[in-house]
CSV table of C-alpha atoms and ligand atoms in Angstrom, one decimal:
chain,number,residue,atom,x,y,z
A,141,UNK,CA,0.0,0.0,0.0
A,142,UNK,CA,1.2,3.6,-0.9
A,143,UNK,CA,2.2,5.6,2.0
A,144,UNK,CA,1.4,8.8,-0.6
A,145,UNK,CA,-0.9,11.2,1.4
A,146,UNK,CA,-3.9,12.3,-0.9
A,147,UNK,CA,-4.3,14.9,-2.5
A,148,UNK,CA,-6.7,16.9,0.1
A,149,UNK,CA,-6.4,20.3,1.5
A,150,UNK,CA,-8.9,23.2,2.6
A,151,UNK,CA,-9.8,26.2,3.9
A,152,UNK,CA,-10.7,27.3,7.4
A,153,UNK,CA,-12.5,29.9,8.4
A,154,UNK,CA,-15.8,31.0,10.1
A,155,UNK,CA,-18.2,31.9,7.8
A,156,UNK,CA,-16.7,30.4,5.1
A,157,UNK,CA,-19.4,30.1,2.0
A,158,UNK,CA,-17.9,32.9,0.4
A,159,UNK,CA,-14.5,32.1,0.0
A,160,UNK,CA,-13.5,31.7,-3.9
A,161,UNK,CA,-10.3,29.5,-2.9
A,162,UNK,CA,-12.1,26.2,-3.9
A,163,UNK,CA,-12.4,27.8,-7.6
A,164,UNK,CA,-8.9,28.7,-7.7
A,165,UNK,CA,-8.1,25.2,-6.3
A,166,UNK,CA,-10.5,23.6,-8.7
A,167,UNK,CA,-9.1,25.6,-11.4
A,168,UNK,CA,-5.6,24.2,-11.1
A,169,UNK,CA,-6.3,20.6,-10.6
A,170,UNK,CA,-8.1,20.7,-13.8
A,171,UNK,CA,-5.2,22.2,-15.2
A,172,UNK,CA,-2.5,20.0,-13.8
A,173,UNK,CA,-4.5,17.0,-14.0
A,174,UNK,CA,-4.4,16.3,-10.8
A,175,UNK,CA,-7.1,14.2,-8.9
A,176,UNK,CA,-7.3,16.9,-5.5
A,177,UNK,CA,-10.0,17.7,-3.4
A,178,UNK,CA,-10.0,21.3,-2.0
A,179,UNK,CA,-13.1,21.5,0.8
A,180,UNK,CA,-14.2,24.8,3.0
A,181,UNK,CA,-13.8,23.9,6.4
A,182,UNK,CA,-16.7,25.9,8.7
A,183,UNK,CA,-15.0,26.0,12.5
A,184,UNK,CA,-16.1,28.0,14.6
A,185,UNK,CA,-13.5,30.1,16.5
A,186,UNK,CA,-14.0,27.9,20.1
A,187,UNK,CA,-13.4,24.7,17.9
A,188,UNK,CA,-10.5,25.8,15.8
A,189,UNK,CA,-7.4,24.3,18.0
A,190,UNK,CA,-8.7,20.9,18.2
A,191,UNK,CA,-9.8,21.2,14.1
A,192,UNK,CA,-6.8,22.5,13.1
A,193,UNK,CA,-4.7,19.7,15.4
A,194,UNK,CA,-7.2,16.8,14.0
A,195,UNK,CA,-6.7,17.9,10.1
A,196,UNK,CA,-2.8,17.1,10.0
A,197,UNK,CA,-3.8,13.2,11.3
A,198,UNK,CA,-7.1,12.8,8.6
A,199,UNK,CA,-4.7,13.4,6.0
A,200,UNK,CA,-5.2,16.4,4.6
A,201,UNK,CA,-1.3,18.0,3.2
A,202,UNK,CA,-2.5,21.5,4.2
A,203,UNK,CA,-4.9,24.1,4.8
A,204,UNK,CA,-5.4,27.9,4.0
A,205,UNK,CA,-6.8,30.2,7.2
A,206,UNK,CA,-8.9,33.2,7.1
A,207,UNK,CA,-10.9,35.3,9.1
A,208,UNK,CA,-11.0,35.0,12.0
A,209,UNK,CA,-8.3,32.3,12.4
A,210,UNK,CA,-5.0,33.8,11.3
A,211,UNK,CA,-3.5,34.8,14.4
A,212,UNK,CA,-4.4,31.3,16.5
A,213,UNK,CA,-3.2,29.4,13.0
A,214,UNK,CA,0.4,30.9,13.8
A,215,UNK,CA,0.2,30.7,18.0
A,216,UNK,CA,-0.5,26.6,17.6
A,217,UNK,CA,1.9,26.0,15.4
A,218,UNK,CA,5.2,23.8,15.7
A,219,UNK,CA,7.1,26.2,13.6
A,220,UNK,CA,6.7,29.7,11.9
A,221,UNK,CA,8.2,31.1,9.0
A,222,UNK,CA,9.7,34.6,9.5
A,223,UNK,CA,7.0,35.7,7.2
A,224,UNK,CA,4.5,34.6,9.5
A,225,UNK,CA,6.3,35.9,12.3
A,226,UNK,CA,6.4,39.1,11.2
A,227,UNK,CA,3.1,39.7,10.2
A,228,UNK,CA,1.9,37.9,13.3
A,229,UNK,CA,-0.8,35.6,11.4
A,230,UNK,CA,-0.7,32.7,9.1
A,231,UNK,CA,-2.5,31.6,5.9
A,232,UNK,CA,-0.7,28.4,5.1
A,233,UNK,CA,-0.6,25.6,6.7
A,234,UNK,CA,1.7,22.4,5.9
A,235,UNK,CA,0.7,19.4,7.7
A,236,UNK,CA,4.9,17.3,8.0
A,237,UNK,CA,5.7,14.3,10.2
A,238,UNK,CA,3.2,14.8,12.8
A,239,UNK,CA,3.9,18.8,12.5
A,240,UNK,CA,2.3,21.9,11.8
A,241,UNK,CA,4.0,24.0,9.8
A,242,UNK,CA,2.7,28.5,9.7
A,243,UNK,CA,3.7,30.2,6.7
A,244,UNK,CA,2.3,33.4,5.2
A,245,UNK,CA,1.7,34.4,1.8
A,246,UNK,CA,-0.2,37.3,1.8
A,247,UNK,CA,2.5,39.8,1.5
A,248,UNK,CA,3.9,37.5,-1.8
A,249,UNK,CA,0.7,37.8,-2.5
A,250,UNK,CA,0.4,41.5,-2.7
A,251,UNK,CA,3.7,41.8,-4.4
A,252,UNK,CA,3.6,39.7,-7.2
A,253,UNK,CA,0.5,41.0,-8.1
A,254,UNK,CA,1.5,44.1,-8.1
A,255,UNK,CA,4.5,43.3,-10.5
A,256,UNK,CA,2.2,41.4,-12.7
A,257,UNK,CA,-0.2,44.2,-12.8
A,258,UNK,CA,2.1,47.0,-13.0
A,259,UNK,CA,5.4,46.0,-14.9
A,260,UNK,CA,7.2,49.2,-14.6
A,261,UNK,CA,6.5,49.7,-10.7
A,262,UNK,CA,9.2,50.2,-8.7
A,263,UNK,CA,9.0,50.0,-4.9
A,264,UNK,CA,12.5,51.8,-4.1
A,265,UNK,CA,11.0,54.0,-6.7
A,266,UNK,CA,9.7,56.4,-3.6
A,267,UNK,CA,7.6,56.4,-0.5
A,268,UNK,CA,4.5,54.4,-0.2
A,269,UNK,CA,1.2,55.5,1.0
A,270,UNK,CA,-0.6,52.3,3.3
A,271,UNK,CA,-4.0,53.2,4.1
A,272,UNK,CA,-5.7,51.2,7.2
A,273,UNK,CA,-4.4,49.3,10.4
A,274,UNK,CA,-6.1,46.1,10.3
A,275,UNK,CA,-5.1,43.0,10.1
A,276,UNK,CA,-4.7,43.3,5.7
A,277,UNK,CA,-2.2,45.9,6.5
A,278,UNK,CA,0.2,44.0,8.4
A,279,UNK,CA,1.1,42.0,5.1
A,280,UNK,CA,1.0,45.3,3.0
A,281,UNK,CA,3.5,46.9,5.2
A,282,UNK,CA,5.7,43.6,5.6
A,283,UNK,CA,5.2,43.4,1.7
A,284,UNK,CA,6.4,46.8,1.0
A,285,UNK,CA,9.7,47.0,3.3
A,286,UNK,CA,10.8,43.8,2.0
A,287,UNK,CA,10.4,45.2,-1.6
A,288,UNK,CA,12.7,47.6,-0.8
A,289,UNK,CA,10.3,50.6,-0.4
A,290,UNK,CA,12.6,53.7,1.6
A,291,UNK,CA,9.7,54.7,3.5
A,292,UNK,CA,5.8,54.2,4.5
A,293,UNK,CA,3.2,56.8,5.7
A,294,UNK,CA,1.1,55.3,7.1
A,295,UNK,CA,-2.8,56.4,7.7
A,296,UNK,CA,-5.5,55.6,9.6
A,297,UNK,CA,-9.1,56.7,10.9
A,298,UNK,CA,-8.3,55.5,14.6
A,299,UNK,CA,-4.3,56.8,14.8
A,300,UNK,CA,-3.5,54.8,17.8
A,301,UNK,CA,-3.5,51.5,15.6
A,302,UNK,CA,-1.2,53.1,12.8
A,303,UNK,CA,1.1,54.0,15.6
A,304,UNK,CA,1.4,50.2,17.0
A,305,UNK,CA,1.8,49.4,13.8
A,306,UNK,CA,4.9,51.5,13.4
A,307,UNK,CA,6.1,50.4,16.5
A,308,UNK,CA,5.8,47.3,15.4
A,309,UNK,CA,7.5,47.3,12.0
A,310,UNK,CA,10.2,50.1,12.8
A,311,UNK,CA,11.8,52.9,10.8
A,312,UNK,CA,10.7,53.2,7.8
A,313,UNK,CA,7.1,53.8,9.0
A,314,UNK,CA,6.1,57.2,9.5
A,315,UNK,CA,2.4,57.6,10.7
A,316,UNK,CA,0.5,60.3,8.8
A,317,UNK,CA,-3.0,62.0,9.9
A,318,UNK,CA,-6.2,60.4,8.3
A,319,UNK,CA,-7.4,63.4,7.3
A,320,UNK,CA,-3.9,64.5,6.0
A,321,UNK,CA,-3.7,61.6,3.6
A,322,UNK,CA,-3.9,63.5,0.2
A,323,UNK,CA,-0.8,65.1,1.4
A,324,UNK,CA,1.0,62.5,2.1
A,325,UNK,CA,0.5,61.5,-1.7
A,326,UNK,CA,3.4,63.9,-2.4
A,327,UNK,CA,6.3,62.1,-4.4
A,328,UNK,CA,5.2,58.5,-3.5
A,329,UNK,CA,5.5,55.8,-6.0
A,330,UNK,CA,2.9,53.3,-4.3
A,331,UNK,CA,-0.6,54.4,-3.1
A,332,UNK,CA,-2.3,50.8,-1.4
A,333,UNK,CA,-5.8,51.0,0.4
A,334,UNK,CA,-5.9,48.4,2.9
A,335,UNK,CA,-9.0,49.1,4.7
A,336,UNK,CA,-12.1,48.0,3.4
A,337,UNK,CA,-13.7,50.8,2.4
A,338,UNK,CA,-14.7,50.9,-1.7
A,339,UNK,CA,-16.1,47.3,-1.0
A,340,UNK,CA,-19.6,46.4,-2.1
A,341,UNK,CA,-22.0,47.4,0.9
A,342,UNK,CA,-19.3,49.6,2.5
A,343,UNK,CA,-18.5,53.7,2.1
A,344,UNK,CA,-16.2,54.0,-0.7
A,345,UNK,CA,-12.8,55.4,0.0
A,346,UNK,CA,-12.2,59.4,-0.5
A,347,UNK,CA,-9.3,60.0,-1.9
A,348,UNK,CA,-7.9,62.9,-3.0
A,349,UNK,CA,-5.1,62.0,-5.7
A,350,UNK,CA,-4.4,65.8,-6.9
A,351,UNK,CA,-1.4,65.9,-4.7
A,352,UNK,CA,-0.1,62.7,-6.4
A,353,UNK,CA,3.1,62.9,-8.9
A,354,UNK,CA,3.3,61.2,-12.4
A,355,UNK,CA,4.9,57.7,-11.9
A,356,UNK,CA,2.1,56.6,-9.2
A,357,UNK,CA,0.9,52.8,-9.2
A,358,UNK,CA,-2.2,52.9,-7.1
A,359,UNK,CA,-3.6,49.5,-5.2
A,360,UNK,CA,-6.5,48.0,-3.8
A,361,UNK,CA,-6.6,44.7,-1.7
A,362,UNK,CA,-10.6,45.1,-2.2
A,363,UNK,CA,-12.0,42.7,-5.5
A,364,UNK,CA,-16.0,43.2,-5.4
A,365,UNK,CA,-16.1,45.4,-6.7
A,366,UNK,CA,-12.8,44.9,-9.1
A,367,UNK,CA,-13.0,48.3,-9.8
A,368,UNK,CA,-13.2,50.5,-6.7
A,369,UNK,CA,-14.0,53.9,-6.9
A,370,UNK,CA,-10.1,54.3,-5.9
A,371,UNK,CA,-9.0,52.5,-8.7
A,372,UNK,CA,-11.4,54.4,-11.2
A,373,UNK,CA,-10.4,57.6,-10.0
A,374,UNK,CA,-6.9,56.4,-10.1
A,375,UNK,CA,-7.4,55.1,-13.8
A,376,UNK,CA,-9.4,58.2,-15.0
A,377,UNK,CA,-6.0,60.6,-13.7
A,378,UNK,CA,-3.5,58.7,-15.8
A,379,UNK,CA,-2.0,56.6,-12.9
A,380,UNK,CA,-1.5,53.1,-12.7
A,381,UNK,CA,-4.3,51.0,-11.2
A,382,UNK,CA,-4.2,47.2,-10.1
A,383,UNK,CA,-7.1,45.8,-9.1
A,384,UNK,CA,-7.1,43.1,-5.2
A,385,UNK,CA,-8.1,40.0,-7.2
A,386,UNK,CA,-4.5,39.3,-8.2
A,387,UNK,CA,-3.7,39.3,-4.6
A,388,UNK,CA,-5.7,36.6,-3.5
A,389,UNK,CA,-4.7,34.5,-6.7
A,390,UNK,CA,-0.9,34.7,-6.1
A,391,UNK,CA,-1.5,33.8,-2.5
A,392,UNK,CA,-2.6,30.6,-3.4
A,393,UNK,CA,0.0,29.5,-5.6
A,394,UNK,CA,2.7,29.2,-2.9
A,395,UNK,CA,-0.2,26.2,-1.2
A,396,UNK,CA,-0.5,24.7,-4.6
A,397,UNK,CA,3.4,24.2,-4.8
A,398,UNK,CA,4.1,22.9,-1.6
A,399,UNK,CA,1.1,20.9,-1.3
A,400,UNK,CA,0.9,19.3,-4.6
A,401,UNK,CA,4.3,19.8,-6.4
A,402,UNK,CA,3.1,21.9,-9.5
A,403,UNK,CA,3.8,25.1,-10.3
A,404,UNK,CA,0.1,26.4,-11.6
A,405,UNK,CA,-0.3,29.9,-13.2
A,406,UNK,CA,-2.2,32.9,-12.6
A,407,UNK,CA,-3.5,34.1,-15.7
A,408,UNK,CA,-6.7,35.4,-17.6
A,409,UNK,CA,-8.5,31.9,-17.4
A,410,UNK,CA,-7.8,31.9,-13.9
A,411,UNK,CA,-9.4,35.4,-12.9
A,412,UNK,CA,-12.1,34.5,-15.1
A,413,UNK,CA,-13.0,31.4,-13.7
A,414,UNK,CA,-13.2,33.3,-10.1
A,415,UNK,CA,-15.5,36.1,-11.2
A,416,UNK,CA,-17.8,33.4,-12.6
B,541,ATR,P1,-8.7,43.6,8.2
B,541,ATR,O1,-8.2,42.7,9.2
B,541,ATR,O2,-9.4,43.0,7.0
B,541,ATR,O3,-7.7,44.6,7.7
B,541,ATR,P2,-9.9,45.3,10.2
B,541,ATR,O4,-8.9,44.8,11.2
B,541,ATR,O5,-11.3,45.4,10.6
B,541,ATR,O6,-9.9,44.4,8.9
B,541,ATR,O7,-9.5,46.7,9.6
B,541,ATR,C1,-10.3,47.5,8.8
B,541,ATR,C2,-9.5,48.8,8.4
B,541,ATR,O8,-10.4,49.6,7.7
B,541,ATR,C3,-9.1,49.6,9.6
B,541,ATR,O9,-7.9,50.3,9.3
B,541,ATR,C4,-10.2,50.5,9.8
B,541,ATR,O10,-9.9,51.8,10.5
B,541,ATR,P3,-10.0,51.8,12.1
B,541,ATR,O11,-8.7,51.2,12.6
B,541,ATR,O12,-10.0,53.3,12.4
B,541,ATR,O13,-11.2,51.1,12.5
B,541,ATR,C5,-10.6,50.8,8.4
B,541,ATR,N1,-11.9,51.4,8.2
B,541,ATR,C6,-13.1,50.7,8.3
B,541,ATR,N2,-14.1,51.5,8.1
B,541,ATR,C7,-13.6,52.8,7.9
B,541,ATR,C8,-14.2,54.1,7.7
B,541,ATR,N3,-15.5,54.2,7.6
B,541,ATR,N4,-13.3,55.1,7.5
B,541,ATR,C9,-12.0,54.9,7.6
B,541,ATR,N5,-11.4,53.7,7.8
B,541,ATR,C10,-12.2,52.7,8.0
């Protein structure tokens, strides 16, 4: 009998229906060829250490964690990669010898979509403007100073949280008003909004871009809609736009490697297949 584990991985999170990672997932096995089963896993937030401990033993390779699972993901695990560390929360999970294994892909995420989006962008090009404290910002920031990006302002309705965050990720963050954030636009290269305002059902994001400087690559981790209002606005004054989808897709692909040794791509078919 084959000691191979099957091909069965997941995603954890609480609620859960709306997650498109199955259709990624489904996507690539159908491209690969690959006989995998990729299942949303409801747990509620009192259930999740003895889920998460159980998965690793009914043979699953791996899961992804979201909302609002991230941080216990990465405090119950055996071992953490300095990604994870550093952005305090996990999103992928390798099940090894008995093991549990934290990794964090978000900030890869971020990154490579915005090289795939925006060819020409250059994060040492100039500051960066991060907009929002929350957890989503935490990979931005980690994203951006490992880019190489000289500095960050960073803004935030509630300032108190943009300070931690500073404090937490060190020089190169300088915390800028909320209502001061068009000036802070001034010679950056990178505008990101990692709140979740311009989401379907929420306010959309005012932004004033008219301090902004030609050269500007503006981004959104929000994907319903794919164009925000930021990104419109962003479009309609010559910059630059990338849209969040990409981000969740290039997130995944880093699971799909280690979990079922193929390399898949994130192309046209792909993002199609998700906004299905
Ligand atoms: P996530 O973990 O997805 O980043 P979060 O932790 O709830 O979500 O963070 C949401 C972000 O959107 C925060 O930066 C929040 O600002 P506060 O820290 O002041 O709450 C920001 N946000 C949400 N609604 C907002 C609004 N109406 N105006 C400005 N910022 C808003």
């Amino acid at each position: 009998m084959s000691d191979a584990k099957p091909m069965l991985a997941g995603v954890m999170g609480w609620p859960i229906s709306h997650s498109k990672s199955p259709r990624i997932f489904a996507h690539w096995f159908a491209a690969h060829g690959i006989e995998g089963a990729y299942v949303r896993l409801p747990v509620r937030p009192e259930d999740f250490a003895e889920v998460y401990r159980a998965l690793g033993k009914a043979g699953f390779c791996g899961v992804n964690v979201t909302l609002p699972h991230k941080e216990a993901a990465l405090a119950l695990a055996d071992e953490a990669t300095p990604a994870a560390r550093a952005i305090g929360a996990a999103n992928m999970i390798r099940f090894e010898g008995g093991r549990i294994l934290a990794d964090n892909t978000d900030a890869y995420g971020f990154i490579e979509n915005l090289r795939a989006g925006a060819p020409d962008w250059d994060a040492a090009a100039g500051p960066a403007l991060v907009l929002g404290a929350g957890g989503a910002s935490r990979a931005v920031l980690q994203a951006l100073l490992e880019a190489g990006c000289p500095e960050i302002r960073l803004a935030n309705r509630t300032r108190a949280k943009a300070e931690a965050l500073a404090a937490a990720f060190g020089l190169r963050i300088r915390v800028v008003d909320w209502e001061h954030r068009a000036a802070a636009l001034s010679n950056a290269a990178t505008l990101a909004n990692s709140t979740a305002l311009g989401m379907a059902g929420q306010p959309p994001l005012a932004m004033d871009l008219s301090m902004a400087e030609p050269g500007l690559t503006v981004t959104d981790i929000v994907y319903t809609p794919l164009e925000t209002p930021l990104l419109a606005a962003a479009r309609a004054a010559g910059f630059a736009a990338v849209d969040g989808l990409g981000m969740l897709l290039h997130q995944a692909r880093p699971s799909f490697r280690a979990w079922f040794g193929a390399d898949p791509a994130v192309d046209g078919t792909l993002r199609t297949a998700c906004l299905a």
